[in-house]
Coordinates of C-alpha atoms in Angstrom, one line a residue:
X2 CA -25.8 -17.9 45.3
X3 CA -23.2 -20.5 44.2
X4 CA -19.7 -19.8 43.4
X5 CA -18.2 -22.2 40.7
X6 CA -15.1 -23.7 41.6
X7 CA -12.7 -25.3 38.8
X8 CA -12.0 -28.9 39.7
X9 CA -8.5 -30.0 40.0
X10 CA -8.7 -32.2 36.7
X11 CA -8.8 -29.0 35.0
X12 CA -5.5 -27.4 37.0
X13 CA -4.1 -31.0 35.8
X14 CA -5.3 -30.2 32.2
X15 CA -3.6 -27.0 32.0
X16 CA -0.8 -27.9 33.6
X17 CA -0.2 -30.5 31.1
X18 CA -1.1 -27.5 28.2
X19 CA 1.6 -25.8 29.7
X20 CA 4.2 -28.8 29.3
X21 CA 3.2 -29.5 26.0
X22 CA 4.2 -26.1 24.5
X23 CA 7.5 -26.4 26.7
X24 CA 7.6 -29.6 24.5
X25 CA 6.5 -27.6 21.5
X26 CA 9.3 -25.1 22.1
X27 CA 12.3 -27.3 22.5
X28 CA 11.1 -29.6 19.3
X29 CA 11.1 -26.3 17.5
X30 CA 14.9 -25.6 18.4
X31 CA 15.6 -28.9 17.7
X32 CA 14.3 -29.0 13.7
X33 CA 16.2 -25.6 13.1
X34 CA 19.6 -27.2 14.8
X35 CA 19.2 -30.3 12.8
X36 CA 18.2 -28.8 9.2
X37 CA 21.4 -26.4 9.7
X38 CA 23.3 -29.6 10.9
X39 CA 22.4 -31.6 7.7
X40 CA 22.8 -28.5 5.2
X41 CA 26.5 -28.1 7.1
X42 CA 27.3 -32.0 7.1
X43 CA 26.3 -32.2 3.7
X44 CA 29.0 -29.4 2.7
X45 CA 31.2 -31.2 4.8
X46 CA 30.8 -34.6 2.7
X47 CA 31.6 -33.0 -0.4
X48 CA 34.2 -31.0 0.0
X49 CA 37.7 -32.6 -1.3
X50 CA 39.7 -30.9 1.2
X51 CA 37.8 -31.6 4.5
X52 CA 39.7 -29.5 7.3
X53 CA 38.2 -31.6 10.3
X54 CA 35.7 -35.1 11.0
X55 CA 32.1 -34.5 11.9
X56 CA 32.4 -33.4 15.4
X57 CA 34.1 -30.0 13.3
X58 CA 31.0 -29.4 11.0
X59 CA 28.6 -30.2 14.0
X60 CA 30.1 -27.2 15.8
X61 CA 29.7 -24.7 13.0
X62 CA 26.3 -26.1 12.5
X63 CA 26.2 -25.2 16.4
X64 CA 27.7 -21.5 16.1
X65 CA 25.8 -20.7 12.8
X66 CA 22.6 -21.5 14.7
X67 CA 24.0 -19.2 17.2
X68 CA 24.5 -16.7 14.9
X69 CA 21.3 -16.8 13.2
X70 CA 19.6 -15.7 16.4
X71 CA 22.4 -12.1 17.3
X72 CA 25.3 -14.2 19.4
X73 CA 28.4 -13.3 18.5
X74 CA 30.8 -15.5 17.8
X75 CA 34.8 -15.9 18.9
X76 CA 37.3 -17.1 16.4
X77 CA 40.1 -19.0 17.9
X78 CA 41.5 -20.5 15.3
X79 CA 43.1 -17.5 13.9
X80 CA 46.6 -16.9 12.0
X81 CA 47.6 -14.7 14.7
X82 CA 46.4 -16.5 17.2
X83 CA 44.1 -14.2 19.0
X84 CA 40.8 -14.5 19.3
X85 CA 38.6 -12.5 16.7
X86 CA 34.5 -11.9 16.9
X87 CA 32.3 -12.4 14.6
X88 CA 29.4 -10.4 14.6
X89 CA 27.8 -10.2 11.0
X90 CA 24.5 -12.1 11.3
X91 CA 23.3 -13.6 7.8
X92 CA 19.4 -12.7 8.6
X93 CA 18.2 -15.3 5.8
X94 CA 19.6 -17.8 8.1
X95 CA 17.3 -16.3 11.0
X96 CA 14.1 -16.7 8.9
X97 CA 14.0 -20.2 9.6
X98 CA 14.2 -20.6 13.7
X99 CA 11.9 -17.6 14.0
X100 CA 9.2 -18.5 11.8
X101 CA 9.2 -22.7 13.7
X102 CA 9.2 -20.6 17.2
X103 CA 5.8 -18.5 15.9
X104 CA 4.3 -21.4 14.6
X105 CA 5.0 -23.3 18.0
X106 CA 3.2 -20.4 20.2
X107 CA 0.6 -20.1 17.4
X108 CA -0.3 -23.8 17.6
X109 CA -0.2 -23.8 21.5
X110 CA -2.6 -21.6 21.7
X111 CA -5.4 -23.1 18.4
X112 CA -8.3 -25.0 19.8
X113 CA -9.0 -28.6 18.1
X114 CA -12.1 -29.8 16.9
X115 CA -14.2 -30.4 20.0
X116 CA -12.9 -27.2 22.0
X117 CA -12.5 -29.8 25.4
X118 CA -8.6 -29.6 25.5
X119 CA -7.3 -26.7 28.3
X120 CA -5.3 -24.2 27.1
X121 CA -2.9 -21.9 28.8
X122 CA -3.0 -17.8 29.0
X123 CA -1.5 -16.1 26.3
X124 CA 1.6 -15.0 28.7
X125 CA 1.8 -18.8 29.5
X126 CA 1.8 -19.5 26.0
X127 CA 4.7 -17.6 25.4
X128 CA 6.7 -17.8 29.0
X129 CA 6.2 -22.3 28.1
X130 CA 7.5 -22.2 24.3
X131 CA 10.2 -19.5 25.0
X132 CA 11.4 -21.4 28.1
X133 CA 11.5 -25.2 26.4
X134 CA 13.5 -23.3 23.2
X135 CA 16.2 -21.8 25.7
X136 CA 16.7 -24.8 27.4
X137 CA 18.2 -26.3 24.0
X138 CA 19.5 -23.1 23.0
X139 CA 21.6 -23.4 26.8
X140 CA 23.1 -26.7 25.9
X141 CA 24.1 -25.6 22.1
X142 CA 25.9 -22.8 23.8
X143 CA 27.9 -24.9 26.1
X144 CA 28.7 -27.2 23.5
X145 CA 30.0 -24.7 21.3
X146 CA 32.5 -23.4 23.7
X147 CA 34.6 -26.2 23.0
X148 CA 34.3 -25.9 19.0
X149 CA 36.5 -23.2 16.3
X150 CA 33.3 -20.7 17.3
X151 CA 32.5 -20.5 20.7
X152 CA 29.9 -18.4 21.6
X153 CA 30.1 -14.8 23.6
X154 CA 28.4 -15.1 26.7
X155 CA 27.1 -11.6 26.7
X156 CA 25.5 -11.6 23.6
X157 CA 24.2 -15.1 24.3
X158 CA 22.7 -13.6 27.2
X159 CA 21.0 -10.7 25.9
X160 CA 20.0 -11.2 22.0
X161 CA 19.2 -14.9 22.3
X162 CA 16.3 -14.5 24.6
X163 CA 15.2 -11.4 23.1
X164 CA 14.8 -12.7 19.7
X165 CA 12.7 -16.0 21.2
X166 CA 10.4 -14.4 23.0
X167 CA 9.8 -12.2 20.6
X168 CA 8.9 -14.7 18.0
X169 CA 6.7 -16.7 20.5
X170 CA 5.0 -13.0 21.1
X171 CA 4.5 -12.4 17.4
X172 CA 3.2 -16.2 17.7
X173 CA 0.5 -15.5 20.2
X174 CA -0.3 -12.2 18.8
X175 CA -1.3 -14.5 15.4
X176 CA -3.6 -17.1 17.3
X177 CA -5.6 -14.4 19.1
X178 CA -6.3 -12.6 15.5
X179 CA -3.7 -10.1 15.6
X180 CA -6.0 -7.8 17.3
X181 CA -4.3 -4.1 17.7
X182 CA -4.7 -1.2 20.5
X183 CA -8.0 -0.3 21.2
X184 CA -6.9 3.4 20.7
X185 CA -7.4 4.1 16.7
X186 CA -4.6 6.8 17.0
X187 CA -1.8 3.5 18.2
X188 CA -3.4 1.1 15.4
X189 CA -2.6 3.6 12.5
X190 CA 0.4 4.5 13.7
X191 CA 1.6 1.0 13.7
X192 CA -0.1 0.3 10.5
X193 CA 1.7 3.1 8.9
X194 CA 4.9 1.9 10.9
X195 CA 5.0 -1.3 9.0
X196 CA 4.2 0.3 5.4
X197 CA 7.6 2.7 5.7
X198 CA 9.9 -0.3 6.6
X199 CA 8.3 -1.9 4.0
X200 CA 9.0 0.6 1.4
X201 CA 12.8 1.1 3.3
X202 CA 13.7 -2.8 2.7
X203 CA 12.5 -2.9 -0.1
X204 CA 13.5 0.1 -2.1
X205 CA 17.3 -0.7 -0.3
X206 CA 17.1 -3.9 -1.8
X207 CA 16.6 -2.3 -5.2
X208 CA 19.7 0.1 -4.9
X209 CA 21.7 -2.7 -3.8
X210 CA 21.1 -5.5 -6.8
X211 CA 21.8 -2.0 -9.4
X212 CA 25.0 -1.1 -7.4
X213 CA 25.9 -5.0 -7.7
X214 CA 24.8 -5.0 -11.5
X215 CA 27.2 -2.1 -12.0
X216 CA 29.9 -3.6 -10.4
X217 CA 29.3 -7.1 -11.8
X218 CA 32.8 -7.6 -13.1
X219 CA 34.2 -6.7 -9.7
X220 CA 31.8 -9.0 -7.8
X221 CA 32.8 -12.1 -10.5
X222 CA 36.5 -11.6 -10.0
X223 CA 35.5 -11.5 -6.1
X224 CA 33.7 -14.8 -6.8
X225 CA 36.2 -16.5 -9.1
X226 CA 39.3 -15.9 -6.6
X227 CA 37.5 -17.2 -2.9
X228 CA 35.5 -20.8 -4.6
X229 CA 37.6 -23.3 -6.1
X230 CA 35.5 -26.2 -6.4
X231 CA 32.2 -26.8 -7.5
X232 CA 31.5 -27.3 -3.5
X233 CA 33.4 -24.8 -2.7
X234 CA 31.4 -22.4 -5.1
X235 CA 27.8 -23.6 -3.6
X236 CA 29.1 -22.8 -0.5
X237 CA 30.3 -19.1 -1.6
X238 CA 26.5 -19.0 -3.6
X239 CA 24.5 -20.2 -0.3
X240 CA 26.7 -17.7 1.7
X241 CA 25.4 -15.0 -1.0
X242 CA 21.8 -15.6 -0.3
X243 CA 22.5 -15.2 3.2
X244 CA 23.5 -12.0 3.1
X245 CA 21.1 -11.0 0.5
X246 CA 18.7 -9.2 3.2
X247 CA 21.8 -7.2 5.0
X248 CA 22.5 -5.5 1.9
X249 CA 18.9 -4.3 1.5
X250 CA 19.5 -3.0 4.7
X251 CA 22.8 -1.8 4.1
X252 CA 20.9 0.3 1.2
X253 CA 18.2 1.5 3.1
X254 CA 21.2 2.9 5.5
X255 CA 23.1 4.6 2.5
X256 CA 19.5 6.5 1.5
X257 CA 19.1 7.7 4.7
X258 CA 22.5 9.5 5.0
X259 CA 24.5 7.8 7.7
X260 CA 25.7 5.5 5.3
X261 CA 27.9 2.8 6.7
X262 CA 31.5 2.1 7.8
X263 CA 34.1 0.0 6.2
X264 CA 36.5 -0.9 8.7
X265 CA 37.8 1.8 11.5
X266 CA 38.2 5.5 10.1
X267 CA 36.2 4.6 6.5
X268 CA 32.5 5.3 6.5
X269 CA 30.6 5.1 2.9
X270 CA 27.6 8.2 2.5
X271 CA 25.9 9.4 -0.7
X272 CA 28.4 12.6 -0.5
X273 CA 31.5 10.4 -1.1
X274 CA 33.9 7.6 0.7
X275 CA 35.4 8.9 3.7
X276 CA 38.9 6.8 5.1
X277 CA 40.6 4.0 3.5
X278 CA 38.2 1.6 3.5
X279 CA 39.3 -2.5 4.6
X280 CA 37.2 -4.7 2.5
X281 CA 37.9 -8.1 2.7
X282 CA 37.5 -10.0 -1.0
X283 CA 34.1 -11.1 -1.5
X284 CA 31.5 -11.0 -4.0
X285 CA 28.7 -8.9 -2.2
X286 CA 31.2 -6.5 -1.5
X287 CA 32.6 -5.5 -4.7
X288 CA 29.2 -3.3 -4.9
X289 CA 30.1 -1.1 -2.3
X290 CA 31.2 2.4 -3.5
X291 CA 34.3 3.3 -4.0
X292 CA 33.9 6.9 -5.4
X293 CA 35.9 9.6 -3.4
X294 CA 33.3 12.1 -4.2
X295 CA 29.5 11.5 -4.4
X296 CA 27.6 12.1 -7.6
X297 CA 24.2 12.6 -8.3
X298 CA 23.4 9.3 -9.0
X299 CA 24.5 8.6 -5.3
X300 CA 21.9 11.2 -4.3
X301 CA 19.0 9.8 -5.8
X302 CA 19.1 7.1 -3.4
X303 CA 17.3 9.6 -1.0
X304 CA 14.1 8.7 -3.1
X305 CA 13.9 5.6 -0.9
X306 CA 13.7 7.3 2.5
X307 CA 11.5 10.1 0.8
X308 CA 8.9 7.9 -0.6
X309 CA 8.7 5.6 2.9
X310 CA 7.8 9.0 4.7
X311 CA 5.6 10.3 2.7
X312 CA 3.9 6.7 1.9
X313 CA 3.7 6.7 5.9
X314 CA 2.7 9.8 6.4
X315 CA -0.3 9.3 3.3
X316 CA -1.5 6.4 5.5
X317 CA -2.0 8.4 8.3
X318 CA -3.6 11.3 6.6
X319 CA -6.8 9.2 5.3
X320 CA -7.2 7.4 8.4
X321 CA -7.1 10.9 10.0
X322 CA -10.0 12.6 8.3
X323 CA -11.8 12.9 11.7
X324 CA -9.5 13.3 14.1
X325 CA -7.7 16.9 15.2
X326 CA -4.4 18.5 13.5
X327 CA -2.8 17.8 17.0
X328 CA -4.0 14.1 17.1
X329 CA -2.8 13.3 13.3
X330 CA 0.4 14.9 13.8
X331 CA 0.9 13.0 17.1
X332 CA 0.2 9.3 15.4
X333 CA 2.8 10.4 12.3
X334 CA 5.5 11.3 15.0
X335 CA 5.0 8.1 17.3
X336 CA 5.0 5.8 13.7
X337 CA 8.1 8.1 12.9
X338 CA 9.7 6.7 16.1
X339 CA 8.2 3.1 15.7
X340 CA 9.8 2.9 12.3
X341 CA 12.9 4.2 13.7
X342 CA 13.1 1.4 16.5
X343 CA 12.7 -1.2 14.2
X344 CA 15.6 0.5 11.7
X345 CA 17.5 0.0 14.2
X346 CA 17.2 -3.1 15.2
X347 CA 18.0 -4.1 11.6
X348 CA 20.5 -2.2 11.4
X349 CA 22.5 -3.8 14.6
X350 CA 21.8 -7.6 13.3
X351 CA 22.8 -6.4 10.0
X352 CA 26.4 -4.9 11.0
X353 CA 28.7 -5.9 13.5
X354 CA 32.2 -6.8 14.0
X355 CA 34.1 -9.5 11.4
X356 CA 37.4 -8.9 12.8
X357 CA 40.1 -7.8 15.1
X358 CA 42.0 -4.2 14.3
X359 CA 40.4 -2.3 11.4
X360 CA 37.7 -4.8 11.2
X361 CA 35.8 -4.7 14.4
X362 CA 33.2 -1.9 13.2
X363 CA 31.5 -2.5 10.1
X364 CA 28.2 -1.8 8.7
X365 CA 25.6 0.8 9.6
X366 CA 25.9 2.4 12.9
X367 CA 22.3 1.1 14.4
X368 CA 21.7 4.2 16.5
X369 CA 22.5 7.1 13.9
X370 CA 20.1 5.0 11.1
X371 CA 17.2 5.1 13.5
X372 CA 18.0 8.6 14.6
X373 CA 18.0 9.8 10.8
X374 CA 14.5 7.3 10.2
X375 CA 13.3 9.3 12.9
X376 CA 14.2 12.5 11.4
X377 CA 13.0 11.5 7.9
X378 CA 9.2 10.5 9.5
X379 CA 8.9 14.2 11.6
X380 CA 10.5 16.3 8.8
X381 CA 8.5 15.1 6.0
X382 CA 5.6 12.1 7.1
X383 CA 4.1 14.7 9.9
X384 CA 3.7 17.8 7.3
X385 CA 2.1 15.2 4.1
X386 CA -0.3 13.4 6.9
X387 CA -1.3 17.2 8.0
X388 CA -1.9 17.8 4.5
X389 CA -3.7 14.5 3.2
X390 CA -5.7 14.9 6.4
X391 CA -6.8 18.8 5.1
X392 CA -7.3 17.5 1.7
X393 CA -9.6 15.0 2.8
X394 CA -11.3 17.6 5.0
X395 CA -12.5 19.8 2.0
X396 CA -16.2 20.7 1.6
X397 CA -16.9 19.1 -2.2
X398 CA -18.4 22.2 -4.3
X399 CA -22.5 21.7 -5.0
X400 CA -23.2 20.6 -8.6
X401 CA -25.4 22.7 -10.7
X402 CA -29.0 20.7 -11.2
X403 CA -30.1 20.1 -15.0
X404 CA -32.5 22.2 -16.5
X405 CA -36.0 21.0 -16.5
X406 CA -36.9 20.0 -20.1
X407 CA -40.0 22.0 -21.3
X408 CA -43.3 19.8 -21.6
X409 CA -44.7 18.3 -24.7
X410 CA -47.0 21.2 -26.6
X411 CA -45.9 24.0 -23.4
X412 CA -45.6 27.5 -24.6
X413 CA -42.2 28.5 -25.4
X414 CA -40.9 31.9 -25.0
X415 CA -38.2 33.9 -27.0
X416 CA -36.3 34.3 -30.3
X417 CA -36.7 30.6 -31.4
X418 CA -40.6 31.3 -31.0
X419 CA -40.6 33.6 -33.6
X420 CA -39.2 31.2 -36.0
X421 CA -42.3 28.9 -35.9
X422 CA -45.4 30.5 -37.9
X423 CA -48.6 30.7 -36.6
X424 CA -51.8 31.0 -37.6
X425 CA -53.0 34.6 -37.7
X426 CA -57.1 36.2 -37.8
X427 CA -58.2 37.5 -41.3
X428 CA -57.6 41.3 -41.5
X429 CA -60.7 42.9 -40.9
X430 CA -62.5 44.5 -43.6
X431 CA -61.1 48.8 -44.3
X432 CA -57.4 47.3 -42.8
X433 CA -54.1 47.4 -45.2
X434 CA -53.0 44.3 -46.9
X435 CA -49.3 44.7 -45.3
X436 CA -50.6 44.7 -42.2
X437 CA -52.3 41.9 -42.0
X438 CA -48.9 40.3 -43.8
X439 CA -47.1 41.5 -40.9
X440 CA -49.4 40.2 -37.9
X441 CA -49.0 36.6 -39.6
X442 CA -45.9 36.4 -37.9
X443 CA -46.3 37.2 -34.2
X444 CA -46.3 35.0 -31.7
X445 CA -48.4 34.5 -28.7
X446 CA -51.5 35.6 -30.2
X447 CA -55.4 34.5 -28.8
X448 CA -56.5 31.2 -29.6
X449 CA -59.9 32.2 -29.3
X450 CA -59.5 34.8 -31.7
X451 CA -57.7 33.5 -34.5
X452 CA -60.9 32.4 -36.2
X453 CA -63.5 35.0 -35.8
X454 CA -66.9 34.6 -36.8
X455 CA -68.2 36.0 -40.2
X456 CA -65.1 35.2 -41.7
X457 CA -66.5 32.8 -44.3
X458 CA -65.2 29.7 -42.3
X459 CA -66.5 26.7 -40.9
X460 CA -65.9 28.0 -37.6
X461 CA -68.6 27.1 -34.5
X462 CA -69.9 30.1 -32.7
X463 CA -68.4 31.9 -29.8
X464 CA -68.1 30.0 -27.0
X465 CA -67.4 26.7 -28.3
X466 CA -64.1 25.5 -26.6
X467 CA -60.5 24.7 -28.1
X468 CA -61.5 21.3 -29.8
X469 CA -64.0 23.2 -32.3
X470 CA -61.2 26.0 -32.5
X471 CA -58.8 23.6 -33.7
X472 CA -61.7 21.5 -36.1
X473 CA -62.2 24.8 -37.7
X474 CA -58.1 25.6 -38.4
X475 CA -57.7 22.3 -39.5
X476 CA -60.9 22.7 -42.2
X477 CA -59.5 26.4 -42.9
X478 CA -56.3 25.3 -43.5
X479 CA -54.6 27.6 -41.3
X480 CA -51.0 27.5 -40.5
X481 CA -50.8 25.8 -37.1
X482 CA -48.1 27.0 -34.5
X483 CA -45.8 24.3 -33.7
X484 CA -45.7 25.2 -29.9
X485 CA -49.5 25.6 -30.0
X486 CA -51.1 23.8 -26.9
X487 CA -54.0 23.1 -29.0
X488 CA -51.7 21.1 -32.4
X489 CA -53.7 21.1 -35.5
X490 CA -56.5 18.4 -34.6
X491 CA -57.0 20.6 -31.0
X492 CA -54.4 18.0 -28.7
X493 CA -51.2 19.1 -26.8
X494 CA -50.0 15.4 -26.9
X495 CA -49.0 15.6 -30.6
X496 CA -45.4 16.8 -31.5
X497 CA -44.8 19.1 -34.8
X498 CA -43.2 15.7 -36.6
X499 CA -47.0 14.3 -36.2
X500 CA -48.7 16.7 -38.6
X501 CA -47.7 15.1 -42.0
X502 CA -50.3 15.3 -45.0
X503 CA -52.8 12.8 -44.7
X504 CA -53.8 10.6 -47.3
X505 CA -56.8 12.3 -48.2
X506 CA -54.7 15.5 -48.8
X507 CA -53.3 16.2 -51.8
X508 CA -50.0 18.3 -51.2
X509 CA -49.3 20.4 -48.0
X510 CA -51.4 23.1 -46.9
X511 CA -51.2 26.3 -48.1
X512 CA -51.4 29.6 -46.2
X513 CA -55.0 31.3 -47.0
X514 CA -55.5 34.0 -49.3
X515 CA -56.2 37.4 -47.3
X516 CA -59.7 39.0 -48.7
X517 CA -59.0 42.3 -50.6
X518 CA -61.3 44.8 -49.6
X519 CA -63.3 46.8 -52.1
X520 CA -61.7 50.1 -53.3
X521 CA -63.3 52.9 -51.4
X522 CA -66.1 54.9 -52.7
X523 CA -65.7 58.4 -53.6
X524 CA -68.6 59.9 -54.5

């Protein structure tokens, strides 16, 4: 038996895989640096009032990059002249370096044409692109320690890396086929997991642009007193977009109950404003509220946390047709929890400190939204997946089968029988007229014996079968039963509609004449 060895030309091959998405990682942290570095420059050029030359705009290109990815940032050019953070991350700016480090471990890890080229393991993948994109993301730190923003060191240390890797993760994940846990329970779960944040951003989103459309005088003053100049204003405008996504989250916070805090001692829930509130002039934040006490239009905000549950609990429930109570209740609570997690995540970049003083909390409170995410999943998505899942469980009811439909020329039994006429024997000789009259109309009677011999007609002996019974009704003229097996002309195939007049007949026929017998002698 032979063992195959790998020859070193293929070590060499994946080393060199290996280097190229360390190459692949630092060129992506490169492109986001430099588009933030030409959108900031550009700013720069046009403003009237420049503050500083380019080696000022290039360091807040540097410390919005930061930003972008969770690192703080320190003020130092304060009118007090103490440092102050700043914390608030603008997560449209993070869209951007996340989605060019996915599509560097995505690429790493797609085949070309021929399928010769080496690749590395998916951990390899992601360990090489993460580790080329913190290398540049080391030196943009230590440059920005001598600019306005400098970076703090501890968020640097801990966010930074967190959000890279996790981007060259969700990178690998892509390239393999985004395969899921082999357990069907986890894959639902998580399924269901991203359908309530879904329904969370987005129906946050919603209560945020109709708070900011009621408060659109507020939010234009806001505008019209922090932009001067036309660059000025596309600054303020590009600033807006920015923040666009915090507010959806700042929504889905305020729906959930927490709510979120407005400066040291103020906290904003759907029951009302607690605490002075420190809200510094700008046009995103004239829609907070500023209602003392809560209405019921503050309350209907709980529809958006109510329908994410029960739209993740739903997705559970069909998925768990099969499965037992205990199983479907266990894959609602862990994408309770899942949901939760990510809330709060959110709900940290979203937030954060923009000041010294009354300033240095503001925003939702990361761990008491995914707490009440949490609480929203198990109090309402367990009980609607254990009651989809029971729905979907029902035995359906058996339908009733059609009633046969009765056969061309078959007997039929009942009132409607009597309303047919049939043909009827001659009354024999010593009966009454009447009845005779009154056996002309019951049903059911003989065939054989509704043309006797010695009656007069043309009928064939006894004996002679239905087709000469029928010849001799249809010379006799006798009233012929619709639901007669034997029809007029002796044939169970033809329908009543079939026995017109023919031509040789001159109107229809008429019922015979009943012989009168001879009065009785009474001598």
């Amino acid at each position: 038996m032979t063992h195959v060895t790998e020859h070193p030309l293929v070590h060499g091959g994946r080393s060199a895989a290996l280097a190229t998405a360390c190459v692949r990682g630092g060129v992506a942290a490169g492109l986001g640096l430099g588009a933030l570095a030409v959108l900031v420059t550009a700013a720069w050029i046009s403003s009237p009032y420049p503050d500083g030359g380019p080696g000022g705009a290039l360091h807040l290109a540097a410390g919005l990059w930061l930003l972008a990815h969770g690192v703080d940032l320190v003020r130092t050019d304060t009118l007090s002249g103490l440092p102050a953070p700043l914390g608030v991350v603008p997560m449209l700016l993070s869209v951007l370096p996340v989605w060019l480090v996915h599509r560097a471990a995505r690429d790493t890890l797609d085949a070309d044409d021929e399928g010769v080229r080496p690749q590395p393991s998916p951990s390899g993948a992601v360990a090489a692109v993460a580790g080329g994109y913190l290398l540049v993301a080391a030196v943009v730190v230590v440059y920005s320690e001598s600019g306005p923003l400098a970076a703090d060191l501890v968020t640097a240390g801990l966010w930074l890396p967190a959000v890279v890797v996790g981007a060259a993760a969700a990178g690998v994940w892509t390239a393999l086929g985004r395969p899921l846990p082999g357990q069907r329970q986890a894959a639902v779960a998580l399924r269901a997991t991203g359908l309530g944040l879904v329904t969370l951003s987005a129906g946050g989103a919603v209560a945020a642009a109709v708070s900011l459309a009621w408060h659109a005088r507020e939010a234009q003053a806001a505008y019209a007193g922090i932009a001067g100049e036309w660059s000025g204003r596309v600054a303020v405008v590009l600033l807006v977009l920015a923040l666009l996504p915090n507010m959806a989250v700042w929504g889905a916070a305020y729906g959930l109950g927490p709510g979120f805090t407005l400066g040291t001692g103020a906290l904003a829930t759907p029951l009302g404003l607690v605490g002075d509130p420190a809200v510094p002039p700008f046009p995103l934040l004239a829609a907070l509220p500023t209602e003392a006490r809560g209405t019921w239009v503050h309350g209907a905000i709980a529809a958006v946390p109510l329908a994410a549950a029960v739209f993740q609990g739903g997705r559970v429930g069909r998925a768990a047709r099969s499965w037992t109570a205990r199983d479907t209740a266990l894959a609602a609570l862990g994408a309770a929890w899942a949901c939760g997690a990510a809330v709060a995540v959110l709900s940290a970049a979203a937030g954060g400190p923009l000041g010294t003083g009354r300033l240095s909390v503001f925003g939702p409170v990361w761990w008491q939204t995914g707490a009440a995410t949490v609480l929203w999943g198990a109090c309402v998505g367990v009980p609607v997946a254990l009651g989809v899942r029971a729905w979907g469980r029902r035995a359906p009811r058996p339908k009733p089968l059609p009633a046969p439909a009765p056969a061309p020329g078959a007997a039929v039994a009942g009132p409607a029988a009597g309303l047919v006429p049939s043909a009827t024997p001659a009354p024999a000789e010593g009966s009454r007229p009447d009845s005779a009259a009154g056996a002309a109309g019951q049903v059911g009677a003989d065939p054989a014996a509704e043309t006797p011999a010695g009656t007069g007609t043309d009928s064939a002996g006894p004996g002679t079968g239905d087709a000469d019974s029928g010849a001799a009704r249809r010379d006799a003229h006798v009233p012929y039963d619709a639901y007669d097996s034997f029809g007029p002309y002796g044939d169970g195939g033809f329908e009543p509609y079939d026995y017109l007049p023919a031509a040789w007949e001159s109107g229809p026929p008429s019922p015979p004449t009943p012989a009168v017998p001879p009065p009785p002698d009474r001598s």
